[in-house]
PDB file of C-alpha atoms in Angstrom:
ATOM      1  CA  UNK A   1      63.470   0.735 -41.272  1.00 81.00           C
ATOM      2  CA  UNK A   2      61.176  -0.952 -44.301  1.00 87.00           C
ATOM      3  CA  UNK A   3      59.625   1.336 -46.464  1.00 88.00           C
ATOM      4  CA  UNK A   4      56.615   0.670 -48.818  1.00 89.00           C
ATOM      5  CA  UNK A   5      56.365   2.897 -51.408  1.00 90.00           C
ATOM      6  CA  UNK A   6      53.533   3.601 -53.418  1.00 90.00           C
ATOM      7  CA  UNK A   7      52.438   5.985 -55.715  1.00 90.00           C
ATOM      8  CA  UNK A   8      48.661   7.171 -56.130  1.00 88.00           C
ATOM      9  CA  UNK A   9      47.687   8.379 -59.874  1.00 84.00           C
ATOM     10  CA  UNK A  10      51.177   8.661 -61.151  1.00 85.00           C
ATOM     11  CA  UNK A  11      54.120   6.571 -61.497  1.00 88.00           C
ATOM     12  CA  UNK A  12      57.218   6.524 -58.742  1.00 89.00           C
ATOM     13  CA  UNK A  13      60.450   6.941 -60.242  1.00 91.00           C
ATOM     14  CA  UNK A  14      63.395   5.551 -59.079  1.00 93.00           C
ATOM     15  CA  UNK A  15      64.758   8.804 -58.998  1.00 93.00           C
ATOM     16  CA  UNK A  16      61.480   9.791 -56.998  1.00 92.00           C
ATOM     17  CA  UNK A  17      62.606   6.695 -54.553  1.00 92.00           C
ATOM     18  CA  UNK A  18      65.555   6.533 -54.032  1.00 93.00           C
ATOM     19  CA  UNK A  19      65.084  10.601 -52.413  1.00 93.00           C
ATOM     20  CA  UNK A  20      62.204   9.239 -50.064  1.00 91.00           C
ATOM     21  CA  UNK A  21      64.358   6.440 -48.678  1.00 91.00           C
ATOM     22  CA  UNK A  22      66.962   8.489 -48.075  1.00 92.00           C
ATOM     23  CA  UNK A  23      65.279  11.341 -46.529  1.00 91.00           C
ATOM     24  CA  UNK A  24      62.481   8.975 -44.601  1.00 89.00           C
ATOM     25  CA  UNK A  25      65.834   6.628 -43.434  1.00 87.00           C
ATOM     26  CA  UNK A  26      66.550   9.647 -41.321  1.00 87.00           C
ATOM     27  CA  UNK A  27      63.882   8.918 -38.816  1.00 85.00           C
ATOM     28  CA  UNK A  28      65.841   4.982 -38.270  1.00 82.00           C
ATOM     29  CA  UNK A  29      67.980   7.228 -35.905  1.00 83.00           C
ATOM     30  CA  UNK A  30      65.053   7.301 -33.637  1.00 80.00           C
ATOM     31  CA  UNK A  31      64.089   3.781 -33.291  1.00 76.00           C
ATOM     32  CA  UNK A  32      66.119   0.937 -31.290  1.00 72.00           C
ATOM     33  CA  UNK A  33      63.769  -1.891 -33.335  1.00 75.00           C
ATOM     34  CA  UNK A  34      63.530  -2.267 -37.078  1.00 82.00           C
ATOM     35  CA  UNK A  35      60.135  -0.163 -38.243  1.00 83.00           C
ATOM     36  CA  UNK A  36      58.038  -0.258 -41.163  1.00 87.00           C
ATOM     37  CA  UNK A  37      55.964   2.979 -42.740  1.00 88.00           C
ATOM     38  CA  UNK A  38      53.641   2.957 -45.519  1.00 90.00           C
ATOM     39  CA  UNK A  39      54.535   5.589 -47.883  1.00 91.00           C
ATOM     40  CA  UNK A  40      52.014   7.294 -50.747  1.00 92.00           C
ATOM     41  CA  UNK A  41      52.955   9.356 -53.167  1.00 92.00           C
ATOM     42  CA  UNK A  42      50.385  11.181 -54.798  1.00 92.00           C
ATOM     43  CA  UNK A  43      49.193  14.338 -57.440  1.00 91.00           C
ATOM     44  CA  UNK A  44      45.916  15.866 -57.309  1.00 90.00           C
ATOM     45  CA  UNK A  45      45.742  18.615 -60.049  1.00 87.00           C
ATOM     46  CA  UNK A  46      48.556  20.513 -59.480  1.00 87.00           C
ATOM     47  CA  UNK A  47      48.927  19.297 -55.564  1.00 91.00           C
ATOM     48  CA  UNK A  48      51.837  16.856 -54.375  1.00 92.00           C
ATOM     49  CA  UNK A  49      50.648  14.966 -51.315  1.00 92.00           C
ATOM     50  CA  UNK A  50      52.921  12.379 -49.696  1.00 92.00           C
ATOM     51  CA  UNK A  51      51.206  10.636 -46.504  1.00 92.00           C
ATOM     52  CA  UNK A  52      53.960   8.203 -43.970  1.00 91.00           C
ATOM     53  CA  UNK A  53      52.645   5.967 -41.688  1.00 88.00           C
ATOM     54  CA  UNK A  54      54.246   3.695 -39.641  1.00 85.00           C
ATOM     55  CA  UNK A  55      52.995   1.541 -36.148  1.00 81.00           C
ATOM     56  CA  UNK A  56      55.060   2.326 -33.429  1.00 76.00           C
ATOM     57  CA  UNK A  57      54.543   0.114 -29.932  1.00 70.00           C
ATOM     58  CA  UNK A  58      51.105   0.176 -30.151  1.00 66.00           C
ATOM     59  CA  UNK A  59      50.701   4.038 -31.651  1.00 70.00           C
ATOM     60  CA  UNK A  60      50.265   5.094 -35.040  1.00 75.00           C
ATOM     61  CA  UNK A  61      52.629   7.648 -36.286  1.00 81.00           C
ATOM     62  CA  UNK A  62      51.018   8.982 -39.166  1.00 85.00           C
ATOM     63  CA  UNK A  63      52.210  12.720 -41.466  1.00 88.00           C
ATOM     64  CA  UNK A  64      50.501  14.152 -44.475  1.00 90.00           C
ATOM     65  CA  UNK A  65      51.823  17.822 -46.391  1.00 92.00           C
ATOM     66  CA  UNK A  66      51.323  18.641 -49.557  1.00 90.00           C
ATOM     67  CA  UNK A  67      53.222  21.307 -51.984  1.00 92.00           C
ATOM     68  CA  UNK A  68      53.536  22.192 -55.269  1.00 92.00           C
ATOM     69  CA  UNK A  69      56.625  20.012 -55.680  1.00 92.00           C
ATOM     70  CA  UNK A  70      56.925  16.298 -54.831  1.00 92.00           C
ATOM     71  CA  UNK A  71      60.524  16.506 -53.438  1.00 93.00           C
ATOM     72  CA  UNK A  72      59.461  19.823 -51.027  1.00 93.00           C
ATOM     73  CA  UNK A  73      56.349  17.420 -49.912  1.00 93.00           C
ATOM     74  CA  UNK A  74      58.784  14.569 -49.047  1.00 93.00           C
ATOM     75  CA  UNK A  75      61.048  17.499 -46.625  1.00 93.00           C
ATOM     76  CA  UNK A  76      58.365  18.728 -44.999  1.00 93.00           C
ATOM     77  CA  UNK A  77      56.768  15.608 -43.704  1.00 92.00           C
ATOM     78  CA  UNK A  78      59.524  14.268 -42.895  1.00 92.00           C
ATOM     79  CA  UNK A  79      60.427  17.376 -40.512  1.00 92.00           C
ATOM     80  CA  UNK A  80      56.471  16.980 -39.317  1.00 90.00           C
ATOM     81  CA  UNK A  81      57.190  13.634 -38.246  1.00 89.00           C
ATOM     82  CA  UNK A  82      60.807  14.246 -36.904  1.00 88.00           C
ATOM     83  CA  UNK A  83      58.661  17.083 -34.479  1.00 86.00           C
ATOM     84  CA  UNK A  84      55.912  14.447 -33.964  1.00 83.00           C
ATOM     85  CA  UNK A  85      58.920  11.440 -32.984  1.00 82.00           C
ATOM     86  CA  UNK A  86      60.339  14.140 -30.625  1.00 82.00           C
ATOM     87  CA  UNK A  87      57.422  15.378 -28.339  1.00 79.00           C
ATOM     88  CA  UNK A  88      56.367  11.589 -28.260  1.00 76.00           C
ATOM     89  CA  UNK A  89      59.856  10.267 -26.601  1.00 75.00           C
ATOM     90  CA  UNK A  90      59.630  14.326 -24.353  1.00 77.00           C
ATOM     91  CA  UNK A  91      56.556  13.740 -23.294  1.00 71.00           C
ATOM     92  CA  UNK A  92      56.690   9.045 -22.682  1.00 69.00           C
ATOM     93  CA  UNK A  93      60.273  10.594 -20.424  1.00 70.00           C
ATOM     94  CA  UNK A  94      58.768  12.808 -19.036  1.00 71.00           C
ATOM     95  CA  UNK A  95      55.418  10.342 -17.475  1.00 67.00           C
ATOM     96  CA  UNK A  96      58.261   7.838 -16.125  1.00 69.00           C
ATOM     97  CA  UNK A  97      60.012  10.771 -14.442  1.00 67.00           C
ATOM     98  CA  UNK A  98      56.503  11.909 -12.804  1.00 66.00           C
ATOM     99  CA  UNK A  99      56.031   8.773 -11.984  1.00 63.00           C
ATOM    100  CA  UNK A 100      59.347   7.740 -10.452  1.00 58.00           C
ATOM    101  CA  UNK A 101      59.106  10.858  -8.607  1.00 53.00           C
ATOM    102  CA  UNK A 102      55.905  11.684  -7.180  1.00 50.00           C
ATOM    103  CA  UNK A 103      56.083  10.883  -3.430  1.00 50.00           C
ATOM    104  CA  UNK A 104      52.948  13.031  -2.947  1.00 51.00           C
ATOM    105  CA  UNK A 105      50.857   9.553  -1.498  1.00 49.00           C
ATOM    106  CA  UNK A 106      47.702  10.303  -3.123  1.00 49.00           C
ATOM    107  CA  UNK A 107      47.818   8.916  -6.455  1.00 47.00           C
ATOM    108  CA  UNK A 108      47.347  12.069  -8.343  1.00 50.00           C
ATOM    109  CA  UNK A 109      49.842  14.031 -11.121  1.00 51.00           C
ATOM    110  CA  UNK A 110      51.272  16.595 -10.754  1.00 51.00           C
ATOM    111  CA  UNK A 111      49.590  18.894 -13.045  1.00 54.00           C
ATOM    112  CA  UNK A 112      51.448  20.869 -15.627  1.00 61.00           C
ATOM    113  CA  UNK A 113      49.677  23.528 -16.686  1.00 67.00           C
ATOM    114  CA  UNK A 114      51.698  23.439 -20.225  1.00 73.00           C
ATOM    115  CA  UNK A 115      50.037  19.969 -21.413  1.00 77.00           C
ATOM    116  CA  UNK A 116      46.990  19.329 -22.403  1.00 81.00           C
ATOM    117  CA  UNK A 117      44.688  17.523 -20.366  1.00 83.00           C
ATOM    118  CA  UNK A 118      41.371  15.760 -20.369  1.00 83.00           C
ATOM    119  CA  UNK A 119      38.478  18.246 -19.828  1.00 83.00           C
ATOM    120  CA  UNK A 120      35.623  16.500 -20.377  1.00 83.00           C
ATOM    121  CA  UNK A 121      34.012  12.968 -20.788  1.00 84.00           C
ATOM    122  CA  UNK A 122      31.242  12.016 -21.956  1.00 81.00           C
ATOM    123  CA  UNK A 123      29.091   8.777 -22.375  1.00 81.00           C
ATOM    124  CA  UNK A 124      26.555   7.887 -24.591  1.00 78.00           C
ATOM    125  CA  UNK A 125      24.598   4.656 -25.639  1.00 77.00           C
ATOM    126  CA  UNK A 126      25.891   2.893 -28.933  1.00 83.00           C
ATOM    127  CA  UNK A 127      22.457   2.300 -30.417  1.00 81.00           C
ATOM    128  CA  UNK A 128      23.782  -0.386 -33.458  1.00 90.00           C
ATOM    129  CA  UNK A 129      23.234   1.233 -36.651  1.00 90.00           C
ATOM    130  CA  UNK A 130      24.369   0.939 -40.435  1.00 90.00           C
ATOM    131  CA  UNK A 131      26.994   3.110 -41.934  1.00 91.00           C
ATOM    132  CA  UNK A 132      24.877   5.614 -43.957  1.00 89.00           C
ATOM    133  CA  UNK A 133      22.713   5.952 -40.984  1.00 88.00           C
ATOM    134  CA  UNK A 134      26.140   7.113 -38.829  1.00 89.00           C
ATOM    135  CA  UNK A 135      26.855   9.513 -41.757  1.00 88.00           C
ATOM    136  CA  UNK A 136      23.839  11.196 -41.389  1.00 85.00           C
ATOM    137  CA  UNK A 137      23.468  11.096 -37.337  1.00 85.00           C
ATOM    138  CA  UNK A 138      27.185  12.760 -37.918  1.00 84.00           C
ATOM    139  CA  UNK A 139      25.488  15.724 -40.336  1.00 80.00           C
ATOM    140  CA  UNK A 140      22.667  16.118 -37.884  1.00 75.00           C
ATOM    141  CA  UNK A 141      25.072  16.554 -35.461  1.00 77.00           C
ATOM    142  CA  UNK A 142      27.109  19.374 -37.262  1.00 78.00           C
ATOM    143  CA  UNK A 143      29.866  17.235 -36.088  1.00 86.00           C
ATOM    144  CA  UNK A 144      33.429  15.759 -37.773  1.00 90.00           C
ATOM    145  CA  UNK A 145      33.587  12.448 -36.592  1.00 91.00           C
ATOM    146  CA  UNK A 146      30.874  10.159 -34.752  1.00 90.00           C
ATOM    147  CA  UNK A 147      31.304   6.457 -32.904  1.00 92.00           C
ATOM    148  CA  UNK A 148      29.027   3.877 -33.192  1.00 92.00           C
ATOM    149  CA  UNK A 149      27.832   0.528 -32.955  1.00 92.00           C
ATOM    150  CA  UNK A 150      28.396  -0.748 -36.662  1.00 92.00           C
ATOM    151  CA  UNK A 151      25.056  -3.189 -37.288  1.00 90.00           C
ATOM    152  CA  UNK A 152      26.958  -5.492 -39.772  1.00 90.00           C
ATOM    153  CA  UNK A 153      30.280  -6.048 -37.700  1.00 89.00           C
ATOM    154  CA  UNK A 154      28.663  -5.681 -34.430  1.00 88.00           C
ATOM    155  CA  UNK A 155      32.402  -3.415 -33.710  1.00 91.00           C
ATOM    156  CA  UNK A 156      32.566  -0.226 -32.458  1.00 92.00           C
ATOM    157  CA  UNK A 157      33.189   2.213 -35.541  1.00 94.00           C
ATOM    158  CA  UNK A 158      34.219   5.766 -36.129  1.00 94.00           C
ATOM    159  CA  UNK A 159      33.542   7.589 -39.257  1.00 94.00           C
ATOM    160  CA  UNK A 160      34.727  11.057 -40.296  1.00 94.00           C
ATOM    161  CA  UNK A 161      34.540  13.926 -42.703  1.00 92.00           C
ATOM    162  CA  UNK A 162      37.572  13.984 -44.590  1.00 90.00           C
ATOM    163  CA  UNK A 163      38.805  17.487 -45.702  1.00 88.00           C
ATOM    164  CA  UNK A 164      38.629  16.645 -49.128  1.00 89.00           C
ATOM    165  CA  UNK A 165      34.453  16.701 -48.293  1.00 87.00           C
ATOM    166  CA  UNK A 166      34.315  12.768 -48.776  1.00 92.00           C
ATOM    167  CA  UNK A 167      34.178  10.536 -45.651  1.00 94.00           C
ATOM    168  CA  UNK A 168      36.001   7.556 -43.769  1.00 94.00           C
ATOM    169  CA  UNK A 169      35.758   4.640 -41.748  1.00 94.00           C
ATOM    170  CA  UNK A 170      37.789   3.859 -39.256  1.00 93.00           C
ATOM    171  CA  UNK A 171      37.292  -0.164 -38.102  1.00 91.00           C
ATOM    172  CA  UNK A 172      39.092  -1.342 -34.715  1.00 87.00           C
ATOM    173  CA  UNK A 173      42.093  -4.049 -35.715  1.00 82.00           C
ATOM    174  CA  UNK A 174      43.506  -6.522 -32.817  1.00 77.00           C
ATOM    175  CA  UNK A 175      47.235  -6.791 -32.767  1.00 72.00           C
TER     176      UNK A 175
END
């Protein structure tokens, strides 16, 4: 597993880096191929925040935790990522089994009561707008995200409200 560990608002010590590599290295057992992870350790006031992002098979696995101790935050984010990986693997395995054993012939999947499902599909016209207009539109609608066509790049973007009260922008990047 290749880890890119960086610090935000503080310098990452060798001991902290070694601890993060050791703990996150445990996740390597879940993957067949080499996986790269971006790890950001940050300190804001007395909160120690760990963010881990891993692209896996075209999907993005992300975990974020905050505690009052960086070592505890690393432990918590590893636990969170392990649960996400297990959930992803069992869901993938379940879907493979459903596809291979579906003899109904109608092409419809058997629904499981415990699994989340899409209950609503919404279509809307994408009006080209700039970032500020998209943020204003999102606030006017009272949503915490807004999909729009960026007038500058002619691409579909998503603007969202962050937990810290600021805004974020998601731009697509083709692989």
